[in-house]
Amino acid sequence: MAIDQISVFVENSVGRLAEVTAVLGDAGIDMRAMCIADTTDFGILRVIVSNPNRAIEILKAAGCVVSVTQVLAVSIPDTPGSLSRVIGILSDSGISVEYAYAFITRKKGNAYVIFRVENNEQAEEILAGNGVKTADTSELYEL
Amino acid sequence: MSYYQPEIECASREKIRELQSERLVRTVKRVYDDVAYYRKMMDGQGVKPSDIRSVDDLYKLPFLTKDDLRDCYPYGLLAVPLSDVVRIQSTSGTTGKRVVAFYTQRDIDMWDECCARAIVAAGGDKNDVVHVSYGYGLFTGGPGLNGGSHKVGSMTLPMSSGNTDRQIQFMCDLGSTILCCTPSYAAFLAETIINQGVLDQIKLKAGIFGAEAWSEEMRRDIEARMRIKAYDIYGLTEIAGPGVSFECSEQTGMHVNEDSFIAETIDPETGEVLPDGTKGELVFTCINKDAFPLLRYRTRDICVLSRKECSCGRTLVKMSRLMGRSDDMLIIRGVNVFPSQIETVLLNCGLTSNYQIIVDRVNYTDTFEVQVEVTPEMFSDTVKKISTREDELVTSMRAMLGISPKVTLVAPRSIARSEGKAVRVIDRRKI
C-alpha cells in the first residue's frame, strides 16, 4: 500500500531549510524519514511524517509550496545485499525508480526503503509476488 | 574632413529649417489624407494640415506612442499602398505584439544614406572593409549598416552576430578595417582577439557601435584594447533603424540626420517642448519617408540636444549619449525587453506573475535572469519535472523576447516588495 510523502520547495539560500524544518518541529510533527534533492537553484525536501494532512496544512499556512506524492515503503532486513535484492526485482520487471531513500528503525534488524516509481500498484504487485512486503501508513507511524 | 553628403550635413541652419518645413508640411498633408488613424488623431486634437506651415508648428501635432503602434498593428499606420512596400523590419513591442516598420525602396535608400554618412564620419571610404557583426534579419542593425556600406562602396562583410572564432578569422584574412556591432560584443571581440594573440593581424581602425547604452569608460577601454576609434550610432526601428543619428570625429554626441528626422526633446510628464541643452525625452518626426512616416513619435529615450558648432563642420543638431528611459524598457544585449512581456509569458504558462528581472554586466556582456516565485502547479517532487517546466518557460520567453533568460525558481513571497508593489527590475549594470 502506498503512503503519502510530502515534498517542499526549498530555495537555495542560507537558513531556508532551517526555517522549513522549524515549521514542522514547532507544530510537533514527527519525521519518519527525509531526503533532499538539490539543484543549482533550489532543493526539494521530501519527508514522511506522522500526520501528513496536518503537516501540509501548516506548511501551506507558513507560505511553503508543497506537493503530495504516493510512494512505496518497503520493509527489508537490515542485512548486506537486501536493498540490492529489492531493486533487482524491480529492474528485472522493467520498473524504473525515480528516486529512493532508506532509513533504519528502532525495531532491531529492520530497515525501510522509500521508492518513487511511476506505477505504485504494478510495483507493489511485483514485489508481493516476490515475497517483499510494502508497509502501510499505520505500520510506519507506529515505529 | 570627409562627408558623404556635405550639401546637407554642413548646410546652413536656415537651409535645414527650410528643407524641414517643406518636407513636414508635405508629410502631414499626405498622412492626413491617406491614413485614417492620423486623420482621427489630428481631428481629435483640432489640428488641420493647413495649421502646419513650418517646423514652428510642429508642437501642434499630437504625439504617437508605442501603444498607437500596437493598436495599429500591423497595417494601420502604413501610408502607401502595400504594393509599394519592399521590406519590413521589426522589433519587440510592449506586450508581445511586435512593432513592424515598412519601407519603400526610396525609404531603404534614404536609410542606407544615413548609415553611409555614419560610416564616412567614422573615416570610411570605398577602400575600407566594413565588417558588420550586428544581427541580420528582422533586427535593423545588420541591414542598416550593410546598406550604408554599399552606398559608400566599401567591401561589406555581412557577418551577422555570433560565431566569434569565424568573425576573427575573417577579420584577419580579409583585413576588416571598420567593425559594426553592439559595444558589448565589440568588448568581447577585443578580449578574444587579445587572448588568441592575433591583435597584430587585425587591421581595424574604427568601430561603429550602437543598439545599446555604453559609457565613455567603455569606449576608451575598447579603443585602447583594439587600437581603434570607437563611434556611437543611434536609431530605432520605428523611425528607420541605426543612422537616425551618428557620431563624428569630435565624439561628443550624435548628429541627427535632420533632413529626414526632426528631433525634439519634451518633458515626459507634461509633453511640453524643452529648449536645447535641457534633458528630456527624445521625440522624432519622419519627414522624408514614404511608407512609415511617424509623426512626433515618443522614443522614451532621455537625452540632451545641442546646436552648438561642431569641430567636424557638420551643422546637424547633436544628441547626447542616452541618459536613460522614461518607461520601463530594458535593452539587454541590444534587444528591447519590456517587463510586461515576461508577465505575459508567465500568465500564458499558467503561472502567477510574481517575478523579478535581474540584469547585470559581467565582462562587458549583459546577464539576464528572471526569478519566478514557484507555484504549486510548477512544483513537483522530482527534479526532472521541474526542470522540464523551467525549460518550457525559457523557450516561451525566447520566443517572445528573442533572447533567453536564465530562469530561477524562488520561494513564494520572497521577491522584494516595496509599499506593496513588487520591484520588477533590478538593473545592476553600471553604464
Coordinates of C-alpha atoms in Angstrom, one line a residue:
Chain A
M1 CA 0.0 0.0 0.0
A2 CA 1.3 3.4 -1.0
I3 CA 1.9 6.1 1.6
D4 CA 1.9 9.9 1.4
Q5 CA 5.2 11.7 1.0
I6 CA 5.3 15.5 1.3
S7 CA 7.7 17.5 -0.9
V8 CA 8.6 21.0 0.0
F9 CA 10.2 23.6 -2.2
V10 CA 13.3 25.0 -0.5
E11 CA 15.1 27.9 -2.1
N12 CA 18.9 27.8 -2.2
S13 CA 19.7 30.3 0.4
V14 CA 21.2 30.1 3.9
G15 CA 18.7 29.4 6.6
R16 CA 15.8 28.4 4.3
L17 CA 16.0 24.6 5.2
A18 CA 16.2 25.5 8.9
E19 CA 13.0 27.6 8.5
V20 CA 11.1 24.9 6.8
T21 CA 12.1 22.2 9.2
A22 CA 11.3 24.5 12.2
V23 CA 7.8 24.9 10.9
L24 CA 7.3 21.1 11.2
G25 CA 9.2 20.9 14.5
D26 CA 7.2 23.7 16.1
A27 CA 4.0 22.1 15.2
G28 CA 5.1 18.8 16.8
I29 CA 5.2 16.9 13.5
D30 CA 7.5 13.9 13.8
M31 CA 9.5 13.0 10.7
R32 CA 9.9 9.3 10.0
A33 CA 12.2 9.8 7.0
M34 CA 13.6 12.6 4.9
C35 CA 15.8 13.3 1.9
I36 CA 16.8 16.4 0.0
A37 CA 17.3 16.6 -3.8
D38 CA 19.4 19.6 -4.7
T39 CA 19.8 21.5 -8.0
T40 CA 21.9 24.7 -8.5
D41 CA 18.9 26.9 -7.8
F42 CA 16.7 25.1 -5.3
G43 CA 16.2 21.9 -3.3
I44 CA 13.3 19.6 -2.8
L45 CA 12.8 18.4 0.8
R46 CA 10.9 15.1 0.9
V47 CA 9.5 13.9 4.1
I48 CA 7.4 11.1 5.5
V49 CA 5.7 12.4 8.6
S50 CA 3.4 11.2 11.4
N51 CA 0.5 13.3 10.3
P52 CA 0.7 14.3 6.7
N53 CA -2.6 16.2 6.5
R54 CA -1.7 18.4 9.3
A55 CA 1.8 18.9 8.1
I56 CA 0.5 20.0 4.7
E57 CA -1.9 22.4 6.4
I58 CA 0.8 24.1 8.5
L59 CA 3.4 24.2 5.7
K60 CA 0.9 25.9 3.4
A61 CA 0.0 28.3 6.2
A62 CA 3.7 29.1 6.5
G63 CA 3.8 30.0 2.8
C64 CA 5.6 26.9 1.6
V65 CA 4.9 25.3 -1.8
V66 CA 4.2 21.6 -1.2
S67 CA 3.1 18.6 -3.2
V68 CA 1.9 15.2 -2.0
T69 CA 3.1 12.1 -3.8
Q70 CA 2.2 8.5 -3.2
V71 CA 5.4 6.4 -2.6
L72 CA 6.1 2.8 -1.6
A73 CA 7.7 2.0 1.7
V74 CA 9.3 -1.4 1.5
S75 CA 10.3 -3.3 4.6
I76 CA 13.6 -5.1 4.2
P77 CA 16.0 -6.9 6.6
D78 CA 18.9 -4.7 7.8
T79 CA 21.5 -7.0 6.2
P80 CA 24.0 -6.7 3.4
G81 CA 22.5 -7.3 0.0
S82 CA 18.9 -6.9 0.8
L83 CA 18.5 -3.5 -0.8
S84 CA 20.1 -4.8 -3.9
R85 CA 17.7 -7.7 -4.0
V86 CA 14.7 -5.5 -3.9
I87 CA 16.0 -3.1 -6.6
G88 CA 16.9 -6.2 -8.7
I89 CA 13.3 -7.4 -8.5
L90 CA 12.0 -4.0 -9.8
S91 CA 14.6 -3.7 -12.5
D92 CA 14.1 -7.3 -13.7
S93 CA 10.4 -6.3 -14.3
G94 CA 11.4 -3.2 -16.2
I95 CA 10.3 -0.8 -13.4
S96 CA 12.5 2.3 -13.2
V97 CA 13.0 4.1 -9.9
E98 CA 12.7 7.9 -10.0
Y99 CA 14.4 8.1 -6.6
A100 CA 14.7 6.2 -3.4
Y101 CA 15.9 6.7 0.2
A102 CA 16.2 4.4 3.2
F103 CA 16.1 4.6 6.9
I104 CA 16.5 2.1 9.7
T105 CA 14.2 1.8 12.6
R106 CA 14.4 1.2 16.3
K107 CA 12.9 -2.2 15.7
K108 CA 16.0 -4.3 15.6
G109 CA 17.1 -5.8 12.3
N110 CA 14.7 -4.0 10.1
A111 CA 15.0 -1.2 7.6
Y112 CA 12.6 0.6 5.2
V113 CA 13.3 1.8 1.7
I114 CA 11.1 4.5 0.2
F115 CA 10.6 4.1 -3.6
R116 CA 9.2 6.6 -6.0
V117 CA 8.0 4.7 -9.1
E118 CA 5.6 5.6 -11.9
N119 CA 3.0 3.0 -11.1
N120 CA 2.7 2.0 -7.5
E121 CA 0.2 -0.8 -7.9
Q122 CA 2.2 -2.6 -10.5
A123 CA 5.4 -2.3 -8.5
E124 CA 3.6 -3.4 -5.3
E125 CA 2.2 -6.5 -7.1
I126 CA 5.6 -7.5 -8.4
L127 CA 7.2 -7.0 -5.0
A128 CA 4.4 -9.0 -3.3
G129 CA 4.9 -11.8 -5.9
N130 CA 8.5 -12.0 -4.8
G131 CA 7.6 -12.1 -1.1
V132 CA 8.6 -8.4 -0.4
K133 CA 6.2 -6.5 1.8
T134 CA 5.3 -2.9 1.5
A135 CA 4.4 -1.1 4.7
D136 CA 1.1 0.8 5.2
T137 CA 0.6 4.1 6.9
S138 CA -0.2 2.7 10.3
E139 CA 2.8 0.4 10.4
L140 CA 5.1 3.3 9.6
Y141 CA 3.6 5.7 12.1
E142 CA 3.8 3.1 14.9
L143 CA 7.5 2.8 14.6
Chain B
M1 CA 37.3 66.1 -43.1
S2 CA 35.1 63.9 -45.3
Y3 CA 31.4 63.9 -45.6
Y4 CA 29.0 61.6 -47.5
Q5 CA 26.6 64.4 -48.4
P6 CA 28.2 67.7 -47.4
E7 CA 25.5 69.8 -49.0
I8 CA 23.1 68.5 -46.3
E9 CA 25.5 67.6 -43.4
C10 CA 27.1 71.0 -43.5
A11 CA 24.1 73.1 -44.7
S12 CA 23.3 76.4 -43.0
R13 CA 20.7 76.2 -40.2
E14 CA 18.4 78.3 -42.4
K15 CA 18.6 75.8 -45.2
I16 CA 18.0 72.9 -42.9
R17 CA 14.9 74.7 -41.4
E18 CA 13.6 75.4 -44.9
L19 CA 14.0 71.8 -46.0
Q20 CA 12.4 70.5 -42.8
S21 CA 9.5 72.9 -43.1
E22 CA 8.8 72.0 -46.7
R23 CA 9.0 68.2 -46.0
L24 CA 7.0 68.4 -42.8
V25 CA 4.1 70.3 -44.5
R26 CA 4.1 67.7 -47.3
T27 CA 4.2 64.7 -45.0
V28 CA 1.5 66.0 -42.7
K29 CA -0.8 66.7 -45.6
R30 CA -0.2 63.3 -47.1
V31 CA -0.7 61.2 -43.9
Y32 CA -3.8 63.2 -43.0
D33 CA -5.3 62.5 -46.4
D34 CA -4.2 58.8 -46.7
V35 CA -4.1 57.4 -43.2
A36 CA -7.3 57.2 -41.2
Y37 CA -5.5 56.9 -37.9
Y38 CA -3.6 60.1 -38.3
R39 CA -6.7 61.9 -39.5
K40 CA -8.6 60.8 -36.4
M41 CA -5.7 61.8 -34.1
M42 CA -5.4 65.2 -35.7
D43 CA -9.1 65.8 -35.8
G44 CA -9.3 64.8 -32.1
Q45 CA -6.7 67.5 -31.4
G46 CA -8.4 70.0 -33.6
V47 CA -5.4 70.3 -36.0
K48 CA -5.8 70.6 -39.7
P49 CA -2.9 70.0 -42.2
S50 CA -3.2 73.7 -43.1
D51 CA -2.3 74.6 -39.5
I52 CA 1.2 73.1 -40.1
R53 CA 3.0 75.7 -42.2
S54 CA 6.6 75.3 -40.9
V55 CA 8.7 73.5 -38.2
D56 CA 7.5 76.1 -35.8
D57 CA 4.0 74.5 -35.9
L58 CA 5.3 71.0 -35.1
Y59 CA 4.2 71.3 -31.4
K60 CA 0.6 71.4 -32.6
L61 CA 0.7 67.8 -33.7
P62 CA -0.3 65.0 -31.3
F63 CA 2.3 62.5 -30.1
L64 CA 2.5 59.0 -31.2
T65 CA 3.5 56.2 -28.8
K66 CA 4.3 52.6 -28.9
D67 CA 0.7 52.0 -27.8
D68 CA -0.5 53.6 -31.0
L69 CA 1.8 51.3 -33.0
R70 CA 0.3 48.3 -31.1
D71 CA -3.3 49.5 -31.7
C72 CA -2.5 49.9 -35.4
Y73 CA -0.7 46.6 -35.8
P74 CA 0.1 45.6 -38.5
Y75 CA -1.1 47.9 -41.3
G76 CA -2.9 50.8 -39.5
L77 CA -0.1 53.4 -39.9
L78 CA 1.0 52.3 -43.4
A79 CA 1.0 55.4 -45.6
V80 CA 1.5 53.9 -49.0
P81 CA -0.3 51.1 -50.9
L82 CA 1.2 47.7 -49.9
S83 CA 2.3 47.2 -53.5
D84 CA 4.9 50.0 -52.9
V85 CA 6.4 48.3 -49.9
V86 CA 9.6 46.3 -50.4
R87 CA 10.8 45.5 -46.9
I88 CA 9.8 45.2 -43.3
Q89 CA 11.9 45.3 -40.2
S90 CA 10.6 44.5 -36.7
T91 CA 11.3 45.0 -33.0
S92 CA 9.7 43.8 -29.9
G93 CA 6.6 45.5 -28.6
T94 CA 5.4 46.1 -25.1
T95 CA 3.1 43.1 -24.7
G96 CA 4.3 40.7 -27.2
K97 CA 2.8 42.2 -30.3
R98 CA 5.8 43.2 -32.3
V99 CA 6.4 46.6 -33.9
V100 CA 6.5 46.2 -37.7
A101 CA 8.0 49.1 -39.8
F102 CA 7.6 49.3 -43.5
Y103 CA 9.9 50.6 -46.2
T104 CA 9.6 51.5 -49.8
Q105 CA 12.7 51.3 -52.0
R106 CA 13.1 55.1 -51.6
D107 CA 12.9 54.7 -47.8
I108 CA 15.6 52.0 -47.8
D109 CA 17.8 54.3 -49.9
M110 CA 17.3 57.2 -47.5
W111 CA 18.1 54.9 -44.5
D112 CA 21.2 53.5 -46.3
E113 CA 22.4 57.1 -46.9
C114 CA 22.0 57.9 -43.2
C115 CA 24.2 54.9 -42.4
A116 CA 26.6 55.8 -45.2
R117 CA 27.0 59.3 -43.5
A118 CA 27.9 57.4 -40.3
I119 CA 30.5 55.3 -42.0
V120 CA 32.1 58.2 -43.7
A121 CA 32.1 60.2 -40.4
A122 CA 34.0 57.3 -38.9
G123 CA 36.6 57.7 -41.6
G124 CA 35.3 55.1 -44.0
D125 CA 35.5 55.2 -47.8
K126 CA 35.4 52.8 -50.7
N127 CA 38.8 51.4 -49.8
D128 CA 37.5 50.1 -46.5
V129 CA 36.4 46.6 -45.5
V130 CA 33.3 47.0 -43.4
H131 CA 32.7 44.1 -41.0
V132 CA 29.0 44.0 -40.0
S133 CA 28.5 41.9 -36.9
Y134 CA 25.1 43.2 -36.0
G135 CA 22.3 40.6 -36.4
Y136 CA 20.7 40.5 -39.8
G137 CA 17.1 39.7 -40.3
L138 CA 14.2 41.5 -38.6
F139 CA 16.7 43.4 -36.5
T140 CA 17.7 46.7 -38.2
G141 CA 21.3 46.7 -37.1
G142 CA 22.7 44.4 -39.8
P143 CA 20.6 45.6 -42.8
G144 CA 21.2 49.2 -41.9
L145 CA 25.0 49.3 -41.8
N146 CA 25.1 46.7 -44.6
G147 CA 23.2 49.2 -46.8
G148 CA 25.3 52.1 -45.7
S149 CA 28.5 50.3 -46.5
H150 CA 27.2 49.5 -50.0
K151 CA 26.4 53.2 -50.6
V152 CA 29.9 54.2 -49.5
G153 CA 31.2 51.5 -51.9
S154 CA 33.2 49.6 -49.2
M155 CA 33.6 45.9 -49.4
T156 CA 30.9 44.7 -47.0
L157 CA 31.2 41.5 -44.8
P158 CA 27.7 40.5 -43.8
M159 CA 28.9 38.5 -40.8
S160 CA 25.8 38.9 -38.7
S161 CA 26.2 38.1 -34.9
G162 CA 27.7 35.1 -33.2
N163 CA 30.5 32.6 -34.1
T164 CA 33.3 34.7 -32.7
D165 CA 36.1 32.5 -34.0
R166 CA 34.8 32.9 -37.6
Q167 CA 34.5 36.7 -37.1
I168 CA 38.1 36.9 -36.0
Q169 CA 39.3 34.6 -38.8
F170 CA 37.6 36.8 -41.4
M171 CA 39.0 40.0 -39.7
C172 CA 42.5 38.6 -40.1
D173 CA 42.1 37.0 -43.5
L174 CA 40.2 39.8 -45.3
G175 CA 41.6 42.8 -43.4
S176 CA 38.4 44.3 -42.0
T177 CA 39.0 48.0 -41.2
I178 CA 35.6 49.1 -39.8
L179 CA 33.7 47.0 -37.3
C180 CA 30.0 47.5 -36.8
C181 CA 28.3 45.8 -33.8
T182 CA 27.0 46.4 -30.3
P183 CA 29.6 47.8 -27.9
S184 CA 29.3 44.8 -25.6
Y185 CA 30.1 42.5 -28.5
A186 CA 33.0 44.8 -29.5
A187 CA 34.4 44.5 -26.0
F188 CA 34.0 40.7 -26.1
L189 CA 35.7 40.5 -29.5
A190 CA 38.6 42.7 -28.2
E191 CA 39.1 40.3 -25.3
T192 CA 39.0 37.3 -27.5
I193 CA 41.4 38.8 -30.1
I194 CA 43.9 39.6 -27.4
N195 CA 43.5 36.1 -25.8
Q196 CA 44.1 34.5 -29.2
G197 CA 47.2 36.6 -29.6
V198 CA 46.1 37.9 -33.1
L199 CA 45.9 41.6 -32.4
D200 CA 48.8 42.2 -34.7
Q201 CA 46.9 40.6 -37.6
I202 CA 43.9 42.9 -37.1
K203 CA 43.7 45.9 -39.4
L204 CA 40.7 47.6 -37.7
K205 CA 40.9 51.4 -37.5
A206 CA 37.4 52.2 -36.4
G207 CA 34.2 50.8 -34.9
I208 CA 30.6 51.9 -35.1
F209 CA 28.9 50.7 -32.1
G210 CA 25.2 51.1 -31.2
A211 CA 21.9 49.5 -30.2
E212 CA 22.7 49.6 -26.5
A213 CA 23.8 52.1 -23.9
W214 CA 27.5 52.3 -23.2
S215 CA 29.7 54.6 -21.1
E216 CA 32.7 56.8 -22.0
E217 CA 34.9 54.5 -20.0
M218 CA 33.8 51.5 -22.0
R219 CA 34.6 53.5 -25.2
R220 CA 38.1 54.3 -24.0
D221 CA 38.6 50.7 -23.0
I222 CA 37.6 49.3 -26.3
E223 CA 39.6 51.9 -28.2
A224 CA 42.8 51.1 -26.2
R225 CA 42.5 47.4 -26.4
M226 CA 41.6 47.2 -30.1
R227 CA 43.7 50.3 -31.1
I228 CA 40.8 51.8 -32.9
K229 CA 38.5 54.9 -32.7
A230 CA 35.0 53.9 -31.5
Y231 CA 31.9 55.8 -32.7
D232 CA 28.4 55.8 -31.3
I233 CA 25.4 55.4 -33.5
Y234 CA 21.7 55.7 -32.7
G235 CA 18.4 54.6 -34.2
L236 CA 15.2 52.8 -33.7
T237 CA 13.2 50.5 -35.9
E238 CA 10.1 52.7 -35.6
I239 CA 11.9 55.7 -37.2
A240 CA 14.2 53.8 -39.6
G241 CA 17.0 51.9 -37.8
P242 CA 20.6 52.8 -37.0
G243 CA 21.7 56.0 -38.5
V244 CA 18.9 58.2 -37.2
S245 CA 22.0 59.9 -35.7
F246 CA 25.7 59.2 -35.8
E247 CA 28.9 60.4 -34.2
C248 CA 31.7 62.4 -35.8
S249 CA 35.4 62.8 -35.1
E250 CA 34.6 65.0 -32.1
Q251 CA 33.0 62.0 -30.3
T252 CA 30.8 64.3 -28.2
G253 CA 27.3 63.2 -29.3
M254 CA 25.5 62.1 -32.4
H255 CA 24.4 64.3 -35.3
V256 CA 20.8 63.7 -36.2
N257 CA 20.1 63.3 -39.9
E258 CA 17.8 66.3 -39.8
D259 CA 16.9 66.3 -43.5
S260 CA 14.9 63.1 -42.7
F261 CA 14.1 63.3 -39.0
I262 CA 13.1 66.3 -36.8
A263 CA 14.3 65.9 -33.3
E264 CA 12.6 67.5 -30.2
T265 CA 13.0 66.9 -26.5
I266 CA 10.0 67.1 -24.3
D267 CA 9.1 66.9 -20.6
P268 CA 7.9 63.2 -20.4
E269 CA 5.3 64.2 -17.8
T270 CA 3.7 67.3 -19.5
G271 CA 4.7 66.8 -23.1
E272 CA 6.0 70.4 -23.1
V273 CA 8.8 71.0 -25.7
L274 CA 12.1 71.8 -23.9
P275 CA 14.8 74.1 -25.1
D276 CA 18.2 72.8 -26.3
G277 CA 20.5 71.9 -23.5
T278 CA 17.7 70.6 -21.3
K279 CA 17.4 66.9 -20.5
G280 CA 14.2 65.4 -21.9
E281 CA 12.5 62.7 -23.8
L282 CA 13.5 62.4 -27.4
V283 CA 10.7 62.8 -30.0
F284 CA 11.2 62.2 -33.7
T285 CA 9.1 63.2 -36.7
C286 CA 9.9 61.5 -40.0
I287 CA 9.7 63.9 -42.9
N288 CA 11.4 62.0 -45.7
K289 CA 9.8 58.6 -45.6
D290 CA 7.0 57.2 -47.7
A291 CA 5.8 54.0 -46.1
F292 CA 6.0 54.6 -42.3
P293 CA 6.5 58.3 -41.6
L294 CA 5.8 58.5 -37.9
L295 CA 4.9 62.0 -36.6
R296 CA 6.1 63.1 -33.2
Y297 CA 7.0 59.6 -32.1
R298 CA 7.9 59.4 -28.4
T299 CA 11.1 57.3 -28.2
R300 CA 11.2 57.2 -24.3
D301 CA 14.9 57.8 -24.6
I302 CA 16.2 60.6 -22.4
C303 CA 19.0 62.8 -23.7
V304 CA 20.0 66.4 -24.4
L305 CA 20.0 68.2 -27.8
S306 CA 22.7 70.7 -28.7
R307 CA 23.0 73.0 -31.7
K308 CA 26.5 74.3 -30.7
E309 CA 29.0 74.5 -33.5
C310 CA 30.8 71.2 -34.0
S311 CA 34.5 71.0 -34.9
C312 CA 33.7 68.4 -37.6
G313 CA 32.0 71.1 -39.7
R314 CA 28.5 69.4 -39.6
T315 CA 25.6 71.7 -38.7
L316 CA 23.2 68.9 -37.9
V317 CA 21.8 69.1 -34.3
K318 CA 23.7 66.8 -31.9
M319 CA 22.0 64.5 -29.3
S320 CA 24.0 63.4 -26.3
R321 CA 24.7 59.9 -25.1
L322 CA 21.4 58.3 -23.9
M323 CA 20.8 59.1 -20.2
G324 CA 18.0 56.6 -19.5
R325 CA 14.4 55.8 -20.4
S326 CA 11.1 57.4 -19.5
D327 CA 9.5 53.9 -19.5
D328 CA 10.5 50.5 -18.1
M329 CA 12.0 49.2 -21.3
L330 CA 15.3 47.4 -20.8
I331 CA 17.9 46.9 -23.6
I332 CA 19.6 43.6 -22.9
R333 CA 22.4 42.5 -25.3
G334 CA 20.9 45.0 -27.8
V335 CA 17.4 43.6 -27.6
N336 CA 14.4 45.5 -26.3
V337 CA 12.8 43.9 -23.3
F338 CA 9.7 45.0 -21.5
P339 CA 8.8 43.6 -18.1
S340 CA 5.2 43.3 -19.4
Q341 CA 6.4 40.7 -21.9
I342 CA 7.8 38.5 -19.2
E343 CA 4.5 38.9 -17.4
T344 CA 2.6 37.8 -20.5
V345 CA 4.7 34.6 -20.8
L346 CA 4.2 33.7 -17.2
L347 CA 0.4 34.2 -17.4
N348 CA 0.3 32.2 -20.7
C349 CA 2.2 29.4 -18.9
G350 CA -0.5 29.4 -16.2
L351 CA 1.9 30.9 -13.6
T352 CA 1.4 33.8 -11.3
S353 CA 3.1 37.0 -12.3
N354 CA 5.4 37.2 -9.3
Y355 CA 8.7 37.7 -10.9
Q356 CA 11.8 39.8 -10.9
I357 CA 14.2 40.6 -13.7
I358 CA 17.9 40.9 -12.7
V359 CA 20.2 42.4 -15.3
D360 CA 23.9 42.7 -14.8
R361 CA 27.0 43.2 -16.9
V362 CA 29.8 40.7 -16.5
N363 CA 32.9 41.1 -18.7
Y364 CA 31.0 43.7 -20.8
T365 CA 28.3 41.1 -21.5
D366 CA 24.8 41.5 -20.2
T367 CA 23.5 38.8 -18.0
F368 CA 19.7 38.3 -17.9
E369 CA 18.0 36.4 -15.1
V370 CA 14.2 36.0 -14.4
Q371 CA 13.4 34.9 -10.9
V372 CA 9.9 33.4 -10.7
E373 CA 8.1 32.6 -7.5
V374 CA 7.4 28.9 -7.5
T375 CA 3.7 27.9 -7.5
P376 CA 2.1 24.5 -6.6
E377 CA 1.4 24.0 -10.3
M378 CA 5.1 24.4 -11.2
F379 CA 6.3 22.3 -8.3
S380 CA 6.8 18.6 -8.2
D381 CA 8.6 16.0 -6.1
T382 CA 11.0 15.2 -8.9
V383 CA 13.8 17.5 -10.2
K384 CA 13.2 16.2 -13.7
K385 CA 9.6 17.6 -13.9
I386 CA 10.5 20.9 -12.5
S387 CA 13.5 21.3 -14.9
T388 CA 11.2 20.4 -17.8
R389 CA 8.8 23.2 -16.8
E390 CA 11.7 25.6 -16.4
D391 CA 12.9 24.7 -19.9
E392 CA 9.5 25.4 -21.3
L393 CA 9.4 28.8 -19.6
V394 CA 12.8 29.7 -21.1
T395 CA 11.7 28.5 -24.6
S396 CA 8.5 30.6 -24.3
M397 CA 10.5 33.7 -23.2
R398 CA 12.9 33.2 -26.0
A399 CA 10.0 33.1 -28.5
M400 CA 8.6 36.3 -27.0
L401 CA 11.8 38.3 -26.5
G402 CA 14.3 36.9 -28.9
I403 CA 16.8 36.3 -26.2
S404 CA 16.9 33.6 -23.5
P405 CA 16.9 34.5 -19.8
K406 CA 18.2 32.2 -17.1
V407 CA 15.0 31.2 -15.2
T408 CA 15.5 30.7 -11.4
L409 CA 12.7 29.5 -9.2
V410 CA 12.5 31.2 -5.8
A411 CA 10.3 30.7 -2.8
P412 CA 6.8 32.2 -2.8
R413 CA 6.6 35.8 -1.4
S414 CA 10.4 36.0 -1.5
I415 CA 10.5 38.7 -4.2
A416 CA 11.0 42.1 -2.6
R417 CA 8.0 44.4 -2.5
S418 CA 8.2 48.0 -1.6
E419 CA 5.0 49.7 -0.4
G420 CA 3.0 46.6 -1.5
K421 CA 4.3 46.9 -5.1
A422 CA 6.7 44.4 -6.4
V423 CA 10.1 45.6 -7.7
R424 CA 10.1 44.1 -11.2
V425 CA 13.6 45.1 -12.4
I426 CA 17.0 45.1 -10.7
D427 CA 19.5 46.6 -13.1
R428 CA 23.0 46.2 -11.7
R429 CA 24.7 47.4 -14.8
K430 CA 26.9 50.4 -14.2
I431 CA 26.9 52.2 -17.5

